[in-house]
């Protein structure tokens, strides 16, 4: 699941929320709102998808610890969601067809 | 009509738990609280309660199971003592900060080492800043009554904090006394049902509990938690008023015994209050104006109220059944002293006695010694030593020098 179907509006916790208005004990009452928290800038290495080599075997998708490999309704993987990819490199390691390069983030 | 019975403190606690009929009890046995889950498991086996009894492999697991059960919207209870409480430590803080109103019976026992299975307050005093509400009980009746009031306090929407009901290991936990029990239906009506607004099993409103809380928001959650503890003060009194209406027994933050015209007073927790009352009566017969303030609520600490109550005395002895090992005074002493200081000068002269460590016996004569020391301070206006040990074995020369 790419997480795009039947989605509810996600509520973010505003950065300036006063203490009286924050949820009790840190409860998250808007499921999936982690998506609103962009973690891509934690990355120092990044995976690069090479669609011409990709066989769509989908071995990469389930190993991503985040949800940074979107899969569309036809069940095909698409290009990375770099807003959430943390650059762990697991997908590159797992790909049996060298369809993922793993490079320095700098460029 | 209330039911007259005779029960030990542990039995009284277990009976209260039976009448409360919680969803989950997760516990691991440890002296002197072992009997509580033991009695309770017989209620489970007999079908007298609907509770899921989780026989866990450690106290860390007991408290973790309580956290899970309570987060899932259930009422979770446990009982422990000393090292069992210490093993729960990490999870105690989690329970409080996740705002889960778990109820625990804490049967006070000396925290190791050296290994001592008897009573003092080092266990619950160590947990005093974990965010749990703490009620203390002089006798079996109070242990029972405090347990019946616990859920109403903890689960109040303004509070939502866990609570421990403390009583003295062996001294009350294993001593059989007369007790007045309330009828099951009355307890049921008083305790009511637990209906949390948010919990993990409400599938129409899913939530996550216990997420990462980084510098951007953690402080706000802690501030909210601190406010809940502050608000617990009025809730504790409100619940006590309602309890008095159905039981005829009155509770506040503390009980004042023969303090009206007293010149000096002792402040203490739990069962030693019985001994102190006996000593007060004896000294009163000799015309000595002495009184007692027995604290019931240590968390939240009723700082303003205790300072106001102690203000009129010439000298006050704060009695700690736990040492802070801080070279400055026991935990109750430092809190009472700070409450008095904040109120302003000049308050009463104040001294600290560390007593009853590892269940060193505290006799009426020991309390009379304390009161005579206080009267001496009141008469001379001079405090010799502030931080004292009562009943520890000393060499003769030191003993004689103490009455300076
Ligand atoms: S593992 Fe490699 S080949 Fe398979 S879908 Fe992913 S990128 Fe394509
Ligand atoms: S590098 Fe790691 S985080 Fe990024 S897409 Fe691959 S598996 Fe996911």
Short mmCIF file of C-alpha atoms and ligand atoms in Angstrom, two decimals:
data_model
loop_
_atom_site.label_atom_id
_atom_site.label_comp_id
_atom_site.label_asym_id
_atom_site.label_seq_id
_atom_site.Cartn_x
_atom_site.Cartn_y
_atom_site.Cartn_z
CA UNK A 1 0.00 0.00 0.00
CA UNK A 2 1.35 3.35 -0.91
CA UNK A 3 -0.75 4.86 1.86
CA UNK A 4 -2.45 7.17 -0.59
CA UNK A 5 -5.88 5.59 -0.72
CA UNK A 6 -8.82 6.59 1.49
CA UNK A 7 -6.68 8.98 3.44
CA UNK A 8 -8.02 11.13 6.23
CA UNK A 9 -6.74 14.62 6.81
CA UNK A 10 -3.68 14.41 8.99
CA UNK A 11 -3.39 16.73 11.94
CA UNK A 12 0.08 18.01 12.73
CA UNK A 13 1.07 19.17 16.19
CA UNK A 14 1.80 22.88 15.61
CA UNK A 15 5.34 23.76 16.75
CA UNK A 16 4.07 26.53 19.01
CA UNK A 17 1.30 24.52 20.70
CA UNK A 18 0.92 25.73 24.31
CA UNK A 19 1.20 23.12 27.07
CA UNK A 20 -2.47 23.26 28.01
CA UNK A 21 -3.46 22.30 24.46
CA UNK A 22 -1.03 19.53 23.65
CA UNK A 23 -2.44 15.97 23.76
CA UNK A 24 -2.27 14.22 27.14
CA UNK A 25 0.87 12.17 27.66
CA UNK A 26 1.97 12.63 24.05
CA UNK A 27 -0.88 10.56 22.63
CA UNK A 28 -1.02 10.69 18.84
CA UNK A 29 -4.67 11.09 17.95
CA UNK A 30 -4.16 11.53 14.20
CA UNK A 31 -2.93 8.15 12.94
CA UNK A 32 -0.19 8.35 10.34
CA UNK A 33 0.65 11.98 10.97
CA UNK A 34 4.34 11.00 11.02
CA UNK A 35 4.03 11.60 7.28
CA UNK A 36 3.85 15.31 8.02
CA UNK A 37 7.24 15.14 9.69
CA UNK A 38 9.86 15.38 6.96
CA UNK A 39 12.89 13.32 7.90
CA UNK A 40 14.66 13.27 4.53
CA UNK A 41 17.20 15.86 5.64
CA UNK A 42 18.67 13.39 8.16
CA UNK A 43 20.18 11.62 5.12
CA UNK A 44 23.88 11.62 4.21
CA UNK A 45 23.70 8.88 1.54
CA UNK A 46 20.88 8.45 -0.93
CA UNK A 47 19.47 5.65 -3.07
CA UNK A 48 19.02 6.35 -6.78
CA UNK A 49 16.51 4.21 -8.67
CA UNK A 50 17.47 3.07 -12.17
CA UNK A 51 14.08 2.28 -13.81
CA UNK A 52 15.75 0.81 -16.91
CA UNK A 53 17.31 -1.97 -14.78
CA UNK A 54 14.32 -2.43 -12.48
CA UNK A 55 12.29 -5.64 -12.99
CA UNK A 56 9.56 -4.57 -10.55
CA UNK A 57 10.26 -7.62 -8.40
CA UNK A 58 9.27 -5.46 -5.38
CA UNK A 59 11.87 -6.90 -3.03
CA UNK A 60 12.93 -3.40 -2.06
CA UNK A 61 9.55 -2.06 -1.02
CA UNK A 62 8.90 -4.15 2.14
CA UNK A 63 12.40 -3.70 3.58
CA UNK A 64 12.24 0.09 3.70
CA UNK A 65 11.98 0.98 7.41
CA UNK A 66 10.05 4.10 6.44
CA UNK A 67 7.50 4.41 3.64
CA UNK A 68 9.88 6.03 1.20
CA UNK A 69 9.29 3.61 -1.70
CA UNK A 70 5.84 4.42 -3.10
CA UNK A 71 3.95 1.67 -4.94
CA UNK A 72 1.12 2.69 -7.27
CA UNK A 73 -2.29 1.09 -7.78
CA UNK A 74 -0.94 -1.20 -10.53
CA UNK A 75 1.53 -2.56 -7.99
CA UNK A 76 4.55 -0.89 -9.56
CA UNK A 77 7.21 0.85 -7.52
CA UNK A 78 7.81 4.47 -8.36
CA UNK A 79 10.62 6.89 -7.66
CA UNK A 80 11.69 7.60 -4.10
CA UNK A 81 9.90 9.82 -1.64
CA UNK A 82 13.02 11.75 -0.67
CA UNK A 83 11.10 13.71 1.97
CA UNK A 84 11.09 10.57 4.11
CA UNK A 85 13.99 8.44 2.85
CA UNK A 86 16.69 8.47 5.58
CA UNK A 87 19.37 6.93 3.38
CA UNK A 88 19.86 3.68 5.26
CA UNK A 89 20.73 1.82 2.06
CA UNK A 90 18.81 -1.36 2.83
CA UNK A 91 16.87 -1.17 -0.43
CA UNK A 92 20.11 -0.87 -2.44
CA UNK A 93 21.57 -3.85 -0.62
CA UNK A 94 18.49 -5.97 -1.25
CA UNK A 95 17.95 -5.23 -4.96
CA UNK A 96 19.04 -8.35 -6.91
CA UNK A 97 19.25 -6.45 -10.23
CA UNK A 98 21.60 -3.53 -9.40
CA UNK A 99 18.69 -1.22 -10.10
CA UNK A 100 19.50 0.98 -7.10
CA UNK A 101 22.67 3.06 -6.82
CA UNK A 102 23.69 4.29 -3.40
CA UNK A 103 25.55 7.61 -3.56
CA UNK A 104 26.76 10.55 -1.48
CA UNK A 105 23.96 13.00 -0.73
CA UNK A 106 26.09 16.06 -1.71
CA UNK A 107 24.96 16.18 -5.35
CA UNK B 1 -25.10 -1.45 57.24
CA UNK B 2 -21.32 -1.62 57.21
CA UNK B 3 -19.75 -5.02 57.76
CA UNK B 4 -17.60 -5.59 60.86
CA UNK B 5 -14.70 -7.93 60.22
CA UNK B 6 -11.14 -8.51 61.33
CA UNK B 7 -8.51 -8.56 58.62
CA UNK B 8 -4.82 -7.97 58.12
CA UNK B 9 -3.76 -4.96 56.06
CA UNK B 10 -2.97 -7.21 53.11
CA UNK B 11 -6.37 -8.95 53.34
CA UNK B 12 -8.14 -5.60 53.63
CA UNK B 13 -6.34 -4.40 50.49
CA UNK B 14 -7.19 -7.60 48.61
CA UNK B 15 -10.84 -7.31 49.66
CA UNK B 16 -10.92 -3.71 48.41
CA UNK B 17 -9.49 -4.93 45.09
CA UNK B 18 -12.15 -7.64 44.90
CA UNK B 19 -14.88 -5.08 45.43
CA UNK B 20 -13.31 -2.79 42.81
CA UNK B 21 -13.15 -5.77 40.39
CA UNK B 22 -10.49 -4.34 38.03
CA UNK B 23 -9.99 -5.59 34.45
CA UNK B 24 -6.38 -6.64 34.95
CA UNK B 25 -4.15 -7.44 37.90
CA UNK B 26 -0.51 -8.11 37.00
CA UNK B 27 1.74 -8.89 39.91
CA UNK B 28 4.86 -10.68 41.05
CA UNK B 29 5.16 -11.80 44.68
CA UNK B 30 7.50 -10.02 47.09
CA UNK B 31 7.44 -9.91 50.88
CA UNK B 32 5.50 -8.34 52.59
CA UNK B 33 3.00 -7.58 49.80
CA UNK B 34 2.87 -11.19 48.49
CA UNK B 35 -0.43 -11.97 50.17
CA UNK B 36 -2.28 -9.30 48.20
CA UNK B 37 -1.93 -10.99 44.78
CA UNK B 38 -2.18 -14.35 46.55
CA UNK B 39 -5.56 -13.56 48.11
CA UNK B 40 -6.62 -11.87 44.90
CA UNK B 41 -5.74 -14.89 42.77
CA UNK B 42 -8.06 -17.01 44.94
CA UNK B 43 -10.85 -14.53 44.15
CA UNK B 44 -10.02 -14.99 40.46
CA UNK B 45 -10.00 -18.80 40.81
CA UNK B 46 -13.32 -18.72 42.66
CA UNK B 47 -14.90 -16.56 39.99
CA UNK B 48 -15.57 -13.79 42.51
CA UNK B 49 -14.08 -11.21 40.11
CA UNK B 50 -13.96 -10.79 36.33
CA UNK B 51 -10.30 -9.83 36.42
CA UNK B 52 -7.63 -11.14 34.06
CA UNK B 53 -4.83 -12.14 36.46
CA UNK B 54 -1.42 -11.96 34.80
CA UNK B 55 1.21 -13.93 36.68
CA UNK B 56 4.27 -12.15 35.31
CA UNK B 57 7.96 -13.06 35.66
CA UNK B 58 9.12 -9.82 37.32
CA UNK B 59 7.88 -6.52 38.67
CA UNK B 60 9.21 -4.74 35.60
CA UNK B 61 6.83 -6.92 33.62
CA UNK B 62 4.04 -6.38 36.14
CA UNK B 63 4.15 -2.63 35.69
CA UNK B 64 4.62 -2.99 31.92
CA UNK B 65 1.52 -5.21 31.72
CA UNK B 66 -0.39 -2.63 33.75
CA UNK B 67 0.73 0.10 31.33
CA UNK B 68 -0.51 -1.94 28.37
CA UNK B 69 -3.81 -2.85 30.00
CA UNK B 70 -4.51 0.68 31.14
CA UNK B 71 -3.57 2.16 27.75
CA UNK B 72 -6.03 -0.30 26.21
CA UNK B 73 -8.77 1.27 28.31
CA UNK B 74 -8.85 -1.18 31.20
CA UNK B 75 -8.41 -0.73 34.91
CA UNK B 76 -5.09 -2.22 35.95
CA UNK B 77 -3.84 -2.85 39.47
CA UNK B 78 -0.78 -4.33 41.11
CA UNK B 79 0.90 -4.70 44.49
CA UNK B 80 4.54 -4.65 45.45
CA UNK B 81 7.21 -3.77 48.01
CA UNK B 82 10.83 -2.62 48.21
CA UNK B 83 13.01 -4.17 45.49
CA UNK B 84 9.90 -5.05 43.52
CA UNK B 85 9.04 -1.37 43.37
CA UNK B 86 12.66 -0.63 42.48
CA UNK B 87 12.50 -3.06 39.59
CA UNK B 88 9.41 -1.22 38.34
CA UNK B 89 11.24 2.10 38.44
CA UNK B 90 11.64 2.72 34.72
CA UNK B 91 8.02 1.84 34.07
CA UNK B 92 6.70 3.88 37.02
CA UNK B 93 7.84 7.03 35.23
CA UNK B 94 6.36 5.80 31.97
CA UNK B 95 2.98 5.08 33.60
CA UNK B 96 2.87 8.56 35.07
CA UNK B 97 4.04 10.45 32.00
CA UNK B 98 1.67 8.51 29.73
CA UNK B 99 -1.01 9.61 32.21
CA UNK B 100 -2.29 6.12 32.95
CA UNK B 101 -4.27 5.96 36.22
CA UNK B 102 -2.93 2.58 37.40
CA UNK B 103 -3.57 1.77 41.07
CA UNK B 104 -0.89 0.06 43.18
CA UNK B 105 -0.76 -1.23 46.72
CA UNK B 106 2.70 -0.43 48.03
CA UNK B 107 3.44 -2.34 51.20
CA UNK B 108 6.41 -0.39 52.50
CA UNK B 109 9.61 -2.33 53.04
CA UNK B 110 13.27 -1.42 53.36
CA UNK B 111 15.05 -1.23 50.05
CA UNK B 112 18.18 -3.46 49.92
CA UNK B 113 20.93 -3.57 50.90
CA UNK B 114 21.94 -4.98 53.19
CA UNK B 115 18.99 -7.26 52.65
CA UNK B 116 16.19 -6.48 55.08
CA UNK B 117 12.66 -7.63 54.41
CA UNK B 118 11.08 -5.47 57.12
CA UNK B 119 9.45 -2.09 57.11
CA UNK B 120 10.63 1.41 56.44
CA UNK B 121 9.72 3.94 53.77
CA UNK B 122 12.83 3.86 51.58
CA UNK B 123 10.93 2.18 48.73
CA UNK B 124 8.08 4.62 48.20
CA UNK B 125 10.23 7.61 49.19
CA UNK B 126 12.64 6.63 46.43
CA UNK B 127 9.71 6.75 44.00
CA UNK B 128 8.50 10.12 45.27
CA UNK B 129 9.42 12.00 42.11
CA UNK B 130 8.18 9.36 39.67
CA UNK B 131 4.91 11.24 39.15
CA UNK B 132 2.70 8.89 41.17
CA UNK B 133 0.19 10.13 43.69
CA UNK B 134 1.06 8.70 47.11
CA UNK B 135 -1.39 8.08 49.94
CA UNK B 136 -0.20 6.71 53.30
CA UNK B 137 -2.24 4.64 55.76
CA UNK B 138 -1.97 4.41 59.53
CA UNK B 139 -3.85 1.11 59.87
CA UNK B 140 -5.84 -1.53 58.00
CA UNK B 141 -8.96 0.61 57.89
CA UNK B 142 -7.09 3.45 56.22
CA UNK B 143 -5.35 1.09 53.79
CA UNK B 144 -8.79 -0.20 52.79
CA UNK B 145 -10.42 3.23 52.61
CA UNK B 146 -7.53 4.75 50.65
CA UNK B 147 -7.76 1.89 48.16
CA UNK B 148 -11.48 2.50 47.66
CA UNK B 149 -10.80 6.18 46.96
CA UNK B 150 -7.77 5.57 44.73
CA UNK B 151 -9.51 5.09 41.37
CA UNK B 152 -11.76 8.08 41.84
CA UNK B 153 -8.71 10.28 42.39
CA UNK B 154 -6.46 8.77 39.71
CA UNK B 155 -9.09 8.57 36.96
CA UNK B 156 -10.52 12.06 37.45
CA UNK B 157 -10.27 13.87 34.07
CA UNK B 158 -8.25 16.67 35.70
CA UNK B 159 -5.78 14.16 37.09
CA UNK B 160 -5.22 10.97 35.03
CA UNK B 161 -2.18 9.92 37.06
CA UNK B 162 -1.23 6.62 38.69
CA UNK B 163 -1.55 6.28 42.43
CA UNK B 164 0.08 4.14 45.11
CA UNK B 165 -1.58 3.39 48.42
CA UNK B 166 1.14 2.81 51.00
CA UNK B 167 0.97 0.98 54.31
CA UNK B 168 3.65 -0.33 56.64
CA UNK B 169 4.93 -3.79 55.81
CA UNK B 170 4.27 -6.36 58.55
CA UNK B 171 3.21 -3.71 61.08
CA UNK B 172 -0.13 -3.24 59.32
CA UNK B 173 0.13 -5.65 56.37
CA UNK B 174 0.31 -8.70 58.64
CA UNK B 175 -1.46 -7.44 61.77
CA UNK B 176 -5.09 -8.47 62.07
CA UNK B 177 -7.32 -5.67 63.31
CA UNK B 178 -11.00 -4.92 63.45
CA UNK B 179 -12.19 -3.21 60.31
CA UNK B 180 -15.40 -1.81 58.91
CA UNK B 181 -15.98 -2.93 55.33
CA UNK B 182 -18.41 -1.38 52.92
CA UNK B 183 -21.04 -3.40 51.09
CA UNK B 184 -20.03 -4.55 47.57
CA UNK B 185 -22.82 -2.59 45.85
CA UNK B 186 -21.89 0.58 47.71
CA UNK B 187 -18.27 0.24 46.63
CA UNK B 188 -19.32 -0.49 43.07
CA UNK B 189 -21.48 2.61 42.94
CA UNK B 190 -18.80 4.77 44.54
CA UNK B 191 -15.90 3.59 42.39
CA UNK B 192 -17.99 3.68 39.21
CA UNK B 193 -16.89 2.64 35.74
CA UNK B 194 -13.71 3.67 33.99
CA UNK B 195 -14.49 5.38 30.69
CA UNK B 196 -11.33 6.96 29.33
CA UNK B 197 -11.81 9.43 26.47
CA UNK B 198 -8.87 7.97 24.52
CA UNK B 199 -7.62 4.40 24.55
CA UNK B 200 -6.03 1.86 22.22
CA UNK B 201 -9.07 -0.36 21.63
CA UNK B 202 -11.42 2.34 20.33
CA UNK B 203 -11.19 1.44 16.68
CA UNK B 204 -13.26 4.40 15.54
CA UNK B 205 -10.67 6.74 17.04
CA UNK B 206 -7.27 5.06 16.79
CA UNK B 207 -4.36 6.50 18.76
CA UNK B 208 -0.69 5.83 19.37
CA UNK B 209 0.65 5.81 22.93
CA UNK B 210 4.21 6.49 24.02
CA UNK B 211 5.80 7.99 20.89
CA UNK B 212 9.16 9.72 20.64
CA UNK B 213 8.89 13.13 22.31
CA UNK B 214 11.77 15.36 21.27
CA UNK B 215 12.78 18.79 22.65
CA UNK B 216 10.02 20.51 20.66
CA UNK B 217 7.20 19.09 22.81
CA UNK B 218 8.51 17.05 25.77
CA UNK B 219 8.58 20.05 28.11
CA UNK B 220 4.93 20.84 27.33
CA UNK B 221 3.91 17.27 28.22
CA UNK B 222 5.84 17.44 31.49
CA UNK B 223 4.28 20.80 32.34
CA UNK B 224 0.86 19.28 31.74
CA UNK B 225 1.76 16.34 33.98
CA UNK B 226 2.86 18.71 36.74
CA UNK B 227 -0.45 20.55 36.46
CA UNK B 228 -2.34 17.26 36.84
CA UNK B 229 -0.50 16.64 40.11
CA UNK B 230 -1.38 20.14 41.29
CA UNK B 231 -5.03 19.60 40.42
CA UNK B 232 -5.03 16.26 42.23
CA UNK B 233 -5.08 18.23 45.48
CA UNK B 234 -8.65 19.45 45.15
CA UNK B 235 -9.77 16.12 43.66
CA UNK B 236 -8.37 14.23 46.68
CA UNK B 237 -10.41 16.44 49.02
CA UNK B 238 -13.54 16.22 46.86
CA UNK B 239 -13.36 12.41 46.75
CA UNK B 240 -12.76 12.30 50.52
CA UNK B 241 -15.87 14.41 51.14
CA UNK B 242 -17.97 12.08 49.03
CA UNK B 243 -16.44 9.06 50.77
CA UNK B 244 -17.26 10.54 54.18
CA UNK B 245 -20.91 10.80 53.19
CA UNK B 246 -21.18 7.06 52.54
CA UNK B 247 -18.73 5.75 55.15
CA UNK B 248 -18.81 8.28 57.95
CA UNK B 249 -15.00 8.31 57.90
CA UNK B 250 -13.26 11.60 57.21
CA UNK B 251 -9.98 12.10 55.39
CA UNK B 252 -7.94 15.14 54.40
CA UNK B 253 -4.33 15.80 53.44
CA UNK B 254 -3.36 15.09 57.04
CA UNK B 255 -4.91 14.33 60.40
CA UNK B 256 -4.24 16.60 63.37
CA UNK B 257 -4.28 14.86 66.74
CA UNK B 258 -4.59 17.00 69.92
CA UNK B 259 -2.97 19.96 68.19
CA UNK B 260 -5.47 22.67 69.20
CA UNK B 261 -3.50 24.03 72.14
CA UNK B 262 -0.29 22.11 71.44
CA UNK B 263 3.06 23.88 71.72
CA UNK B 264 4.99 21.23 69.86
CA UNK B 265 4.12 18.57 67.31
CA UNK B 266 5.56 15.64 65.43
CA UNK B 267 4.89 15.07 61.71
CA UNK B 268 5.00 11.52 60.36
CA UNK B 269 3.50 8.90 58.04
CA UNK B 270 1.80 5.52 58.40
CA UNK B 271 1.61 3.23 61.43
CA UNK B 272 3.90 5.15 63.80
CA UNK B 273 0.98 7.55 64.14
CA UNK B 274 -0.68 4.99 66.43
CA UNK B 275 2.37 4.89 68.70
CA UNK B 276 2.66 8.68 68.61
CA UNK B 277 -1.00 9.14 69.60
CA UNK B 278 -0.43 6.85 72.58
CA UNK B 279 2.63 8.90 73.60
CA UNK B 280 0.71 12.16 73.13
CA UNK B 281 -2.05 10.90 75.44
CA UNK B 282 0.47 9.88 78.10
CA UNK B 283 2.27 13.23 77.96
CA UNK B 284 -1.00 15.12 78.01
CA UNK B 285 -1.77 13.38 81.33
CA UNK B 286 1.42 15.01 82.61
CA UNK B 287 0.15 18.37 81.38
CA UNK B 288 2.54 18.54 78.42
CA UNK B 289 1.05 20.28 75.41
CA UNK B 290 2.04 17.99 72.58
CA UNK B 291 0.27 16.98 69.37
CA UNK B 292 0.64 15.02 66.16
CA UNK B 293 0.22 15.78 62.47
CA UNK B 294 -0.14 12.56 60.50
CA UNK B 295 0.35 13.14 56.81
CA UNK B 296 -1.87 11.07 54.51
CA UNK B 297 -1.03 12.67 51.18
CA UNK B 298 2.67 12.99 50.33
CA UNK B 299 2.22 13.38 46.55
CA UNK B 300 0.88 15.91 45.72
CA UNK B 301 2.66 17.53 48.66
CA UNK B 302 0.21 19.85 50.47
CA UNK B 303 2.92 22.44 51.11
CA UNK B 304 0.72 25.48 51.87
CA UNK B 305 -1.66 23.53 54.06
CA UNK B 306 1.05 21.80 56.06
CA UNK B 307 2.93 25.07 56.58
CA UNK B 308 -0.28 26.73 57.77
CA UNK B 309 -1.04 23.86 60.16
CA UNK B 310 2.47 23.81 61.66
CA UNK B 311 2.80 27.57 61.93
CA UNK B 312 1.37 27.89 65.43
CA UNK B 313 3.79 25.45 67.08
CA UNK B 314 7.00 26.51 68.84
CA UNK B 315 8.84 23.39 67.70
CA UNK B 316 8.17 20.64 65.19
CA UNK B 317 9.87 17.26 64.75
CA UNK B 318 9.61 15.76 61.29
CA UNK B 319 9.99 11.99 61.49
CA UNK B 320 11.45 10.20 58.48
CA UNK B 321 11.33 6.41 58.14
CA UNK B 322 13.78 6.74 55.24
CA UNK B 323 17.07 8.57 54.98
CA UNK B 324 17.97 10.72 51.99
CA UNK B 325 21.73 10.18 52.49
CA UNK B 326 22.12 13.81 51.48
CA UNK B 327 23.84 15.02 54.67
CA UNK B 328 20.93 17.45 55.11
CA UNK B 329 17.78 15.61 56.26
CA UNK B 330 15.19 12.99 55.34
CA UNK B 331 12.74 13.43 52.44
CA UNK B 332 9.73 14.45 54.54
CA UNK B 333 11.87 16.85 56.57
CA UNK B 334 13.31 18.66 53.58
CA UNK B 335 9.85 19.11 52.05
CA UNK B 336 8.23 20.30 55.27
CA UNK B 337 11.18 22.64 55.92
CA UNK B 338 10.92 24.10 52.45
CA UNK B 339 7.14 24.59 52.84
CA UNK B 340 7.73 26.47 56.11
CA UNK B 341 10.54 28.56 54.63
CA UNK B 342 8.42 29.60 51.66
CA UNK B 343 5.66 30.73 54.03
CA UNK B 344 8.22 33.11 55.56
CA UNK B 345 9.86 33.74 58.92
CA UNK B 346 9.59 33.23 61.82
CA UNK B 347 8.02 29.79 61.75
CA UNK B 348 8.45 27.03 64.30
CA UNK B 349 11.87 25.59 65.14
CA UNK B 350 12.17 22.39 63.15
CA UNK B 351 14.22 19.23 63.66
CA UNK B 352 14.43 15.92 61.88
CA UNK B 353 14.52 12.41 63.30
CA UNK B 354 15.38 9.47 61.08
CA UNK B 355 13.75 6.49 62.79
CA UNK B 356 12.60 2.91 62.37
CA UNK B 357 15.09 2.07 59.58
CA UNK B 358 14.88 -1.62 58.68
CA UNK B 359 11.92 -1.78 61.09
CA UNK B 360 13.88 -0.84 64.20
CA UNK B 361 11.07 -0.86 66.75
CA UNK B 362 9.63 2.54 67.64
CA UNK B 363 8.15 2.51 71.12
CA UNK B 364 5.99 5.02 72.94
CA UNK B 365 9.12 5.92 74.99
CA UNK B 366 10.91 6.85 71.76
CA UNK B 367 8.13 9.22 70.83
CA UNK B 368 8.13 10.62 74.39
CA UNK B 369 11.84 11.28 73.99
CA UNK B 370 11.10 13.22 70.78
CA UNK B 371 8.35 15.27 72.44
CA UNK B 372 10.56 16.06 75.44
CA UNK B 373 13.30 17.20 73.07
CA UNK B 374 10.76 19.45 71.35
CA UNK B 375 9.54 20.90 74.64
CA UNK B 376 13.15 21.59 75.54
CA UNK B 377 13.62 23.45 72.23
CA UNK B 378 10.37 25.33 72.80
CA UNK B 379 11.51 26.40 76.29
CA UNK B 380 15.05 27.39 75.43
CA UNK B 381 14.48 28.55 71.86
CA UNK B 382 17.66 26.66 70.99
CA UNK B 383 18.01 23.83 68.51
CA UNK B 384 21.01 21.62 69.15
CA UNK B 385 21.21 19.15 66.31
CA UNK B 386 18.79 19.40 63.38
CA UNK B 387 19.40 16.07 61.66
CA UNK B 388 19.11 13.24 64.22
CA UNK B 389 18.79 9.48 64.41
CA UNK B 390 16.26 8.03 66.83
CA UNK B 391 16.78 4.53 68.20
CA UNK B 392 20.10 3.76 66.55
CA UNK B 393 22.58 2.13 68.95
CA UNK B 394 25.10 4.68 70.20
CA UNK B 395 27.97 4.64 72.65
CA UNK B 396 26.99 5.88 76.14
CA UNK B 397 28.92 9.14 75.81
CA UNK B 398 27.07 10.16 72.64
CA UNK B 399 23.69 9.31 74.19
CA UNK B 400 24.33 11.50 77.21
CA UNK B 401 25.41 14.41 75.05
CA UNK B 402 22.25 14.43 72.91
CA UNK B 403 20.05 16.23 75.45
CA UNK B 404 21.98 19.48 75.06
S1 LIG C 1 14.36 -4.55 -5.72
FE1 LIG C 1 15.37 -3.58 -7.44
S2 LIG C 1 14.47 -4.58 -9.19
FE2 LIG C 1 13.19 -5.11 -7.52
S3 LIG C 1 11.58 -3.54 -7.57
FE3 LIG C 1 13.16 -2.77 -6.22
S4 LIG C 1 14.45 -1.57 -7.53
FE4 LIG C 1 13.23 -2.79 -8.87
S1 LIG C 2 17.57 4.12 1.61
FE1 LIG C 2 16.48 3.22 3.33
S2 LIG C 2 14.95 4.75 3.85
FE2 LIG C 2 15.67 5.26 1.79
S3 LIG C 2 14.23 4.22 0.49
FE3 LIG C 2 15.96 2.84 0.76
S4 LIG C 2 15.33 1.56 2.46
FE4 LIG C 2 13.98 3.31 2.47
#
